[in-house]
mmCIF file of C-alpha atoms and ligand atoms in Angstrom:
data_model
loop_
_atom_site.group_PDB
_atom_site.id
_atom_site.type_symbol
_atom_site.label_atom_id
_atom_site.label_comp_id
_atom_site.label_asym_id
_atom_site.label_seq_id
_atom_site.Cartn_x
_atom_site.Cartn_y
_atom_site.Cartn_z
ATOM 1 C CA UNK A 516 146.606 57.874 250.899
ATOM 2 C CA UNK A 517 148.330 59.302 247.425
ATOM 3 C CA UNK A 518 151.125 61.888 248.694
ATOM 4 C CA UNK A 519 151.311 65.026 247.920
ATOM 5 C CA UNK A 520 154.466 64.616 245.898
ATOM 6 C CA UNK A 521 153.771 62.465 243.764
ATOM 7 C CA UNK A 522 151.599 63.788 240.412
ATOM 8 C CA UNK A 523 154.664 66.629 240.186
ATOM 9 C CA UNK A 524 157.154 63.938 240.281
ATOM 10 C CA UNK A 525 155.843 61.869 237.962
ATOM 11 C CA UNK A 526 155.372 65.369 235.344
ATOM 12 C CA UNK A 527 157.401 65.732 232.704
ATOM 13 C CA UNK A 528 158.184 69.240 233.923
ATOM 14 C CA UNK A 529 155.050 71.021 232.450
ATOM 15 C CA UNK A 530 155.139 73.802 234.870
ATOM 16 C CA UNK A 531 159.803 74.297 234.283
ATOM 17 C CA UNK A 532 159.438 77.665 232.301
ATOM 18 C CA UNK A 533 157.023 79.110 234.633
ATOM 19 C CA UNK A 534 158.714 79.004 237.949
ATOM 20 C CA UNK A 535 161.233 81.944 238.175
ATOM 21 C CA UNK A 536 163.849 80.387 240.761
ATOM 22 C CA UNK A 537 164.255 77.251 238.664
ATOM 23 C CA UNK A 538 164.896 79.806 235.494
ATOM 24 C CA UNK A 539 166.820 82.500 237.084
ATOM 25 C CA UNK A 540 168.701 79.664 239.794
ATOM 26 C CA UNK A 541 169.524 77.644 236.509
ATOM 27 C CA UNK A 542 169.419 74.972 238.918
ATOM 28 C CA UNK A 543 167.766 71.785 238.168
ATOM 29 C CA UNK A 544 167.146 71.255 241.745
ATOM 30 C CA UNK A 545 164.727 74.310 241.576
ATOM 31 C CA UNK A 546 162.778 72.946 238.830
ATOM 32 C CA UNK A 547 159.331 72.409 240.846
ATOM 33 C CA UNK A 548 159.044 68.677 239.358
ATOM 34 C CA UNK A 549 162.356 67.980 240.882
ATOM 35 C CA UNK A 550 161.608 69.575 244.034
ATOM 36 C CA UNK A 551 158.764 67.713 244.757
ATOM 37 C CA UNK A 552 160.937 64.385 243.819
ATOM 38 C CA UNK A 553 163.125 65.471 246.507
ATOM 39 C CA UNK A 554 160.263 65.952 248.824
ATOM 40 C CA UNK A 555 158.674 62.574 247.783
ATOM 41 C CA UNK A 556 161.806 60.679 248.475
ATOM 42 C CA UNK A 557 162.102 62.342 251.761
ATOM 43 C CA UNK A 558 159.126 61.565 253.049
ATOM 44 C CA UNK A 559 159.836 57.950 252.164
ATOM 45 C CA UNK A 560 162.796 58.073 254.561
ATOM 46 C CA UNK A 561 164.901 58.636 251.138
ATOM 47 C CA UNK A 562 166.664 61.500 251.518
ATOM 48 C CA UNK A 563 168.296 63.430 254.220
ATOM 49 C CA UNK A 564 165.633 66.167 255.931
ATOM 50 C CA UNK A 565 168.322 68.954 255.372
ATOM 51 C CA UNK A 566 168.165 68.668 251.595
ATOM 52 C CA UNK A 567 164.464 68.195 251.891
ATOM 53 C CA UNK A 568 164.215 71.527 253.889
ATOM 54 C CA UNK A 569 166.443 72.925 251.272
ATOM 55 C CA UNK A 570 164.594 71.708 248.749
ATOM 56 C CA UNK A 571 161.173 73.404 249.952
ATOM 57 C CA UNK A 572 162.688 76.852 250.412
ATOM 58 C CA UNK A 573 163.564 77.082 247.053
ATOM 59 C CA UNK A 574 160.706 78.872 245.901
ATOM 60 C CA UNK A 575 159.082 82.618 246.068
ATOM 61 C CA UNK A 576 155.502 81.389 246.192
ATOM 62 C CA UNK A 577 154.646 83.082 243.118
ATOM 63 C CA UNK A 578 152.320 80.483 242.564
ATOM 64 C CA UNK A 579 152.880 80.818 238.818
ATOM 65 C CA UNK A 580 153.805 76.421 238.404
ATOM 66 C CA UNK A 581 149.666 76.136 240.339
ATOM 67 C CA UNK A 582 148.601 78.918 237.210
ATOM 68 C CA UNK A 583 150.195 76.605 234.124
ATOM 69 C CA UNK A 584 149.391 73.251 235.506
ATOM 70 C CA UNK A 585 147.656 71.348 233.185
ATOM 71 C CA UNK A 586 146.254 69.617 236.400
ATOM 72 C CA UNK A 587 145.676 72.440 238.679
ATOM 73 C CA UNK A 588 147.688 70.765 241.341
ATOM 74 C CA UNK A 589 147.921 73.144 244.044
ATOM 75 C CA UNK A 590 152.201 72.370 244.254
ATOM 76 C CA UNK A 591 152.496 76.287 246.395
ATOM 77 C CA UNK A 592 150.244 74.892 248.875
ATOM 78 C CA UNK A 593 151.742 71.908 249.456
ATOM 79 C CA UNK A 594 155.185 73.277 250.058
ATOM 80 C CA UNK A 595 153.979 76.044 252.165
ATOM 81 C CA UNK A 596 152.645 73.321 254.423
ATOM 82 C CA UNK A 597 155.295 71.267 254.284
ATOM 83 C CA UNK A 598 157.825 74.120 255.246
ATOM 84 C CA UNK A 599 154.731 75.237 258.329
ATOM 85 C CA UNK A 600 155.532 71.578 259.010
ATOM 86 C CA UNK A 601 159.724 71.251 258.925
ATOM 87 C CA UNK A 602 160.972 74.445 259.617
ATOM 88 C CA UNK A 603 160.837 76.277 263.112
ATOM 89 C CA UNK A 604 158.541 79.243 263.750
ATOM 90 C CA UNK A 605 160.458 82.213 263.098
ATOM 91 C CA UNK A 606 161.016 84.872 265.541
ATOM 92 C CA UNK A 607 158.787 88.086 264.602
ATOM 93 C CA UNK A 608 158.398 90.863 266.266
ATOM 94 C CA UNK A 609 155.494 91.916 268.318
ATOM 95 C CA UNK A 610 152.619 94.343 266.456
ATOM 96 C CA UNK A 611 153.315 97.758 267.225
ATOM 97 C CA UNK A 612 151.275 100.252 268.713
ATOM 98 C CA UNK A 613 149.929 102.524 265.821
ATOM 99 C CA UNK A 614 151.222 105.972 265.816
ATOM 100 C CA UNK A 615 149.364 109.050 265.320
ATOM 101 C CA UNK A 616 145.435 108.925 265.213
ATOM 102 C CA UNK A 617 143.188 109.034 262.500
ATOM 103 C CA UNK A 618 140.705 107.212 259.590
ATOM 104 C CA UNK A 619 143.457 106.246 257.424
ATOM 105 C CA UNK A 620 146.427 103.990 258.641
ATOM 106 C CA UNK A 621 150.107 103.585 256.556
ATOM 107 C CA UNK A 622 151.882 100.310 257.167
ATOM 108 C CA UNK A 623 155.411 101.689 256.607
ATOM 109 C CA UNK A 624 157.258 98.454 256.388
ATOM 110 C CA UNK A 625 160.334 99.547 254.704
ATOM 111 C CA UNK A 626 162.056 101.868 256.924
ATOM 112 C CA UNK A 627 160.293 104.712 254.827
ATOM 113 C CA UNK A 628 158.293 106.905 256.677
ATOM 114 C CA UNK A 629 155.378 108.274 254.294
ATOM 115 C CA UNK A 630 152.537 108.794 256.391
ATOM 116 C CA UNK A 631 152.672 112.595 256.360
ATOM 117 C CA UNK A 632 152.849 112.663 252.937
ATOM 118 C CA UNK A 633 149.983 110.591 252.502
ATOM 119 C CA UNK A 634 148.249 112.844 255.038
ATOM 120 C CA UNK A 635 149.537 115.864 252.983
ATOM 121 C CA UNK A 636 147.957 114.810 249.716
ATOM 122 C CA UNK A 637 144.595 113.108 251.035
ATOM 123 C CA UNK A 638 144.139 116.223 253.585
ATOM 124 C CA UNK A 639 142.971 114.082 256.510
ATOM 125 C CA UNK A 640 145.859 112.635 259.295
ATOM 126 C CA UNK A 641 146.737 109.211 259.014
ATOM 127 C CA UNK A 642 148.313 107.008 261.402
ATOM 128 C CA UNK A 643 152.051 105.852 261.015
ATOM 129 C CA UNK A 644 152.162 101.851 261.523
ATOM 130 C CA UNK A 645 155.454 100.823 261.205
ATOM 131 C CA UNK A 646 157.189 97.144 261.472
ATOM 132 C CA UNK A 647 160.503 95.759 260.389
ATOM 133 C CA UNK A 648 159.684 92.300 258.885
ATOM 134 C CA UNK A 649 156.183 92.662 257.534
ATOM 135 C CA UNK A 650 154.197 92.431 260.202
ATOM 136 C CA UNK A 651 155.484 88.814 260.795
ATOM 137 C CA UNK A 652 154.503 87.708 257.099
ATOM 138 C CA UNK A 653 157.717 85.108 257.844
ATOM 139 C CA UNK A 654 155.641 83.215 260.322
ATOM 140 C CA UNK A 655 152.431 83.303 258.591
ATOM 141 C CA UNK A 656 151.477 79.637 258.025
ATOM 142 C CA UNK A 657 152.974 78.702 261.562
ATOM 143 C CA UNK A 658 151.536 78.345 265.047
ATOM 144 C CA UNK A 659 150.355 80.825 266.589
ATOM 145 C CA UNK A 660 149.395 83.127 263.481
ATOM 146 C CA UNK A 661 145.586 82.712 264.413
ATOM 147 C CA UNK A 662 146.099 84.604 267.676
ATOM 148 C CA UNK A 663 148.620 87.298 265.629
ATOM 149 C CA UNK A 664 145.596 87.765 262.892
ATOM 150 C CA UNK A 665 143.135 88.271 266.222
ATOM 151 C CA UNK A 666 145.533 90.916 267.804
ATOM 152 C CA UNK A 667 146.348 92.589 264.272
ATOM 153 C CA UNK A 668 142.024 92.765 263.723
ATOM 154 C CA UNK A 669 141.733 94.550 267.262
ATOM 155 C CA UNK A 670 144.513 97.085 266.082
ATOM 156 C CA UNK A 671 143.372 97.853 263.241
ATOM 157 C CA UNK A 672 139.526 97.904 263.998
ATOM 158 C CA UNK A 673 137.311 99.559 261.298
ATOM 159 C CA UNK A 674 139.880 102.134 260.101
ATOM 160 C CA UNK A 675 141.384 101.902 256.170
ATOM 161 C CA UNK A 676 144.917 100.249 255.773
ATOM 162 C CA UNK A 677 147.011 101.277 253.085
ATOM 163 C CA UNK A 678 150.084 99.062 252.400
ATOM 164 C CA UNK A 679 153.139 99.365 250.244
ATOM 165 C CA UNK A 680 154.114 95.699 250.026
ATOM 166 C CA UNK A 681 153.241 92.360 249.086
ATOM 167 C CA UNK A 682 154.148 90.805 252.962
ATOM 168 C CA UNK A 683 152.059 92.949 254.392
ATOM 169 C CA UNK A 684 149.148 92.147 251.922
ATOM 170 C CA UNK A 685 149.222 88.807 252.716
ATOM 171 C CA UNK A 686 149.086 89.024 256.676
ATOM 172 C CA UNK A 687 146.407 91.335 256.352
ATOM 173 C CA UNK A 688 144.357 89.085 253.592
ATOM 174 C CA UNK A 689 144.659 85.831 255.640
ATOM 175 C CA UNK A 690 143.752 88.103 258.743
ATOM 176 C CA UNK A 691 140.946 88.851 256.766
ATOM 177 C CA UNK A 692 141.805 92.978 256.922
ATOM 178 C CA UNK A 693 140.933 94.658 254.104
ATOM 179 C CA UNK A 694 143.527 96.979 252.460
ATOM 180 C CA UNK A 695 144.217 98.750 249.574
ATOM 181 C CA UNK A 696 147.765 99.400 247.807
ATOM 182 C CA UNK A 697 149.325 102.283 247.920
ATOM 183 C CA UNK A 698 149.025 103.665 244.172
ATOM 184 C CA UNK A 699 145.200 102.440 244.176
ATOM 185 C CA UNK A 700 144.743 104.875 246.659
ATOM 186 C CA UNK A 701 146.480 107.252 244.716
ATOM 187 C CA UNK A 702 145.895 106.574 241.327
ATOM 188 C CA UNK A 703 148.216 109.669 240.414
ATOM 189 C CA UNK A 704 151.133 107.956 241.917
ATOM 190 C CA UNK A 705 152.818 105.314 239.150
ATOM 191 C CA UNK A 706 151.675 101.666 240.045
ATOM 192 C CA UNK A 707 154.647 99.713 237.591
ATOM 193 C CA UNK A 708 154.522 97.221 236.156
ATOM 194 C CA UNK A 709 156.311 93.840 237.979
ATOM 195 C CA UNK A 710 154.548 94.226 241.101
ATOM 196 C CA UNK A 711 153.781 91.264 243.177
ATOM 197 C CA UNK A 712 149.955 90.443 243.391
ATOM 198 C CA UNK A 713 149.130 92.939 241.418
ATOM 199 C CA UNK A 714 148.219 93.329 237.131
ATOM 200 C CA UNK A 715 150.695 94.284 234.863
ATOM 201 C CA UNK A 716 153.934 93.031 232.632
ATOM 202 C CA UNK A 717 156.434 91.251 234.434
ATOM 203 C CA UNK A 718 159.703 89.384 232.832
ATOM 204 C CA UNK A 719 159.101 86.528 235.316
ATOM 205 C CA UNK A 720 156.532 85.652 237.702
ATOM 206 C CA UNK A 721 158.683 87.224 240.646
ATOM 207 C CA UNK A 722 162.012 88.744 241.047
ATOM 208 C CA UNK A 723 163.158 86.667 243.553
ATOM 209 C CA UNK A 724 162.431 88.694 246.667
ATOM 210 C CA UNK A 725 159.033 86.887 247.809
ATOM 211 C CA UNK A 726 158.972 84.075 249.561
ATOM 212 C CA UNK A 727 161.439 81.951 251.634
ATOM 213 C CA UNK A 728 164.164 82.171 248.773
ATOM 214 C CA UNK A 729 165.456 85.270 250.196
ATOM 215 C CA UNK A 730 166.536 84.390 253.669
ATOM 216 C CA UNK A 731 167.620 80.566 252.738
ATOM 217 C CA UNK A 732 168.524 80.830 249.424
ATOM 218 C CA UNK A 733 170.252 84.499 249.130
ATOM 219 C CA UNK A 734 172.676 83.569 246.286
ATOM 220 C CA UNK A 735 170.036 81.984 243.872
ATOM 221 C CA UNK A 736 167.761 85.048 245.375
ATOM 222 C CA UNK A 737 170.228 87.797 243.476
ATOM 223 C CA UNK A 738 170.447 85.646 240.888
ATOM 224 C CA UNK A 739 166.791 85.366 239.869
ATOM 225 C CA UNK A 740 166.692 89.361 240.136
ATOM 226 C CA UNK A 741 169.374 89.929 237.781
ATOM 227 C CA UNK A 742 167.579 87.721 235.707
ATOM 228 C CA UNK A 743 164.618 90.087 235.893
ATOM 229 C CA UNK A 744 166.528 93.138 235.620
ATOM 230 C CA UNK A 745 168.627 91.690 232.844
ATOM 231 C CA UNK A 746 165.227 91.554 230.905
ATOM 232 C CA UNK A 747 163.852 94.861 232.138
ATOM 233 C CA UNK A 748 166.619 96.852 234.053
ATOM 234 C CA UNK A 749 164.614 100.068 234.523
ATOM 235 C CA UNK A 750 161.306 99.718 236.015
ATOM 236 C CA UNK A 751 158.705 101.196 238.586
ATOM 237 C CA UNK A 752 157.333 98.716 240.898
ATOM 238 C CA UNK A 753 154.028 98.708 242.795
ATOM 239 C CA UNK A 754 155.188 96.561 245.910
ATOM 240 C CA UNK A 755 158.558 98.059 247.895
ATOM 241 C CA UNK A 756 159.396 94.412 248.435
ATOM 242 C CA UNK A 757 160.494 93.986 244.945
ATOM 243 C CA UNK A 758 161.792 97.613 244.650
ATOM 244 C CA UNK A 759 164.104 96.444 247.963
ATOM 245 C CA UNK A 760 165.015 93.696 246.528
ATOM 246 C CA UNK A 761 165.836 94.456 242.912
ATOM 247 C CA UNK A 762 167.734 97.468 244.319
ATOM 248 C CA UNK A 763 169.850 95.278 245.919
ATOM 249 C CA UNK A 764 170.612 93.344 243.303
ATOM 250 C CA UNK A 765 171.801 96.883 241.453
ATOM 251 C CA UNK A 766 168.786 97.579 239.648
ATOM 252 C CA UNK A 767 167.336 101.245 238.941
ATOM 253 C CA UNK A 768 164.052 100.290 240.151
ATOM 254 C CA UNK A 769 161.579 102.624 242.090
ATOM 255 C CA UNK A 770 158.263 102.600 243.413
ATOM 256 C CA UNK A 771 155.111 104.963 243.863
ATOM 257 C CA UNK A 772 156.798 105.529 247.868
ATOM 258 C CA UNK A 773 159.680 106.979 245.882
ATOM 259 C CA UNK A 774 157.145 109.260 243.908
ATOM 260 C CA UNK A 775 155.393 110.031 247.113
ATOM 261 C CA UNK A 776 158.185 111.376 249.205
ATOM 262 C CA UNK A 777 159.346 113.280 246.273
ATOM 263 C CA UNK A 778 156.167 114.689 244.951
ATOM 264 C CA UNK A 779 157.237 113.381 241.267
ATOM 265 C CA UNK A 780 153.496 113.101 240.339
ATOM 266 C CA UNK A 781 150.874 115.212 238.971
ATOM 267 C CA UNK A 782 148.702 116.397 242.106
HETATM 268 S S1 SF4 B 1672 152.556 71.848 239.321
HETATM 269 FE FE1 SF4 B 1672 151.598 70.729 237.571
HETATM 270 S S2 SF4 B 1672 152.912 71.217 235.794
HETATM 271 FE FE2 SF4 B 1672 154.091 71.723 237.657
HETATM 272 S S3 SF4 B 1672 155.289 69.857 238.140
HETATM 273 FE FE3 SF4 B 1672 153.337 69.721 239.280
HETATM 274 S S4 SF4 B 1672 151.945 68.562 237.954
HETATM 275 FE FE4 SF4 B 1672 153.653 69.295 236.662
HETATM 276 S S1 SF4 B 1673 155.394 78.772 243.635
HETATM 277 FE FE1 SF4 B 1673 156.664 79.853 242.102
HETATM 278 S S2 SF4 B 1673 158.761 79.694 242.891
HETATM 279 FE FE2 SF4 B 1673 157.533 78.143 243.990
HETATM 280 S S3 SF4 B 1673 157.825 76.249 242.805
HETATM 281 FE FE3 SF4 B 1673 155.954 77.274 242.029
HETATM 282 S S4 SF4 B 1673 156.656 78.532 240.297
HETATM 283 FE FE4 SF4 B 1673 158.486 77.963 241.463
#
């Protein structure tokens, strides 16, 4: 059987202008071509399986390499299973119990509380769900997320989930929860541009925040989001994740939570 590995290392590096952390990392080890070298020579008992872990986590599944591949080669995929595969199941947090009662539920997942404004502006209550890491989106493709999913579904039930960030969209879309983003729901609130997983102009296909690049790469992290806020330094943002994480990198960035909590929008 054909590895993985081994149409991307044998590319002439099609996809190199595409992927933000091999642009804003300037490191040639980030280019995805190379990483999947790395990854092919590891597997052939090649290469040491601390550089190959290091080698996987160098990305922000964007998936933007996948979207200009001449070949459609599904390269995200294959290095979110190989990292399910080689790295230990992180520790997450348990669900929390939902706070409040009501049709509408807000997953606060930045520390933010903005429930009650929510509930202020759509004149019904709505329930305060809050978690610290994103409701576990860290350990998403590892064992034990099936049960997690079941668990989340149960919580959840038939009531409306509004989220704020692009973690907590994906737990909730491979739990198969529906949601809907924050400045959908509002539409008076400003969406941005630059938000993960959602339309609109962005310098690069991430800012660096997504992904495992943050926790094992936090250097080349900051340095792919001064790359996008040296290209755009003033920007609103649909997904807190990237407002977080641009913020920390010393950008002026906000996002419709920002607008929410300070009523800067035309009711
Ligand atoms: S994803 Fe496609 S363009 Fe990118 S390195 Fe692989 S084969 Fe080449
Ligand atoms: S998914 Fe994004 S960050 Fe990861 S290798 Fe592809 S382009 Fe680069």
């Amino acid at each position: 059987m054909s590895s993985p590995w081994s149409r991307c290392a044998l590319c002439p590096r099609l996809c190199h202008s595409a992927c933000p952390v091999a642009l804003g990392s300037g490191r040639e080890a980030a280019v995805p071509a190379v990483l999947a070298s790395a990854l092919l020579l590891a597997e052939r008992g090649e290469l040491a399986e601390d550089v190959a872990r290091a080698a996987m986590t160098l990305c922000t599944d964007c998936g933007a390499c996948q979207d200009h591949c001449h070949l459609d080669v599904p390269l995200p995929t294959y290095l979110r299973e190989a990292r399910a595969r080689a790295l230990p199941a992180p520790t997450v947090e348990p669900l929390r119990p939902l706070v409040g009662a009501g049709r509408v539920i807000a997953v606060e997942s930045d520390g933010r509380e903005w429930a009650e404004a929510l509930a202020g502006l759509l004149g019904e209550p709505v329930v305060a769900w809050r978690t610290r890491d994103e409701l576990g989106v860290a350990a998403l493709h590892h064992e034990g997320a099936g049960a997690r999913a079941a668990r989340l579904r149960n919580l959840v039930g038939d009531r409306e989930v509004v989220v704020i960030s692009g973690g907590v969209a994906e737990v909730l879309e491979a739990a198969g929860v529906p949601f809907t983003w924050l400045r959908d729901r509002v539409p008076q609130l400003p969406g941005g541009a630059g938000s993960c997983r959602l339309d609109g102009k962005r310098p690069i296909a991430c800012c660096g925040g997504a992904g495992p690049l943050p926790a094992h790469h936090p250097e080349d992290a900051r340095r792919v989001g001064a790359l996008w806020l040296d290209r755009a330094h003033e920007w609103t943002v649909g997904d807190a994740r990237c407002r977080n994480h641009l913020r920390s990198c010393g950008g002026q960035v906000t996002d419709p939570v920002d607008a929410l909590l300070a009523g800067d929008f035309v009711r």
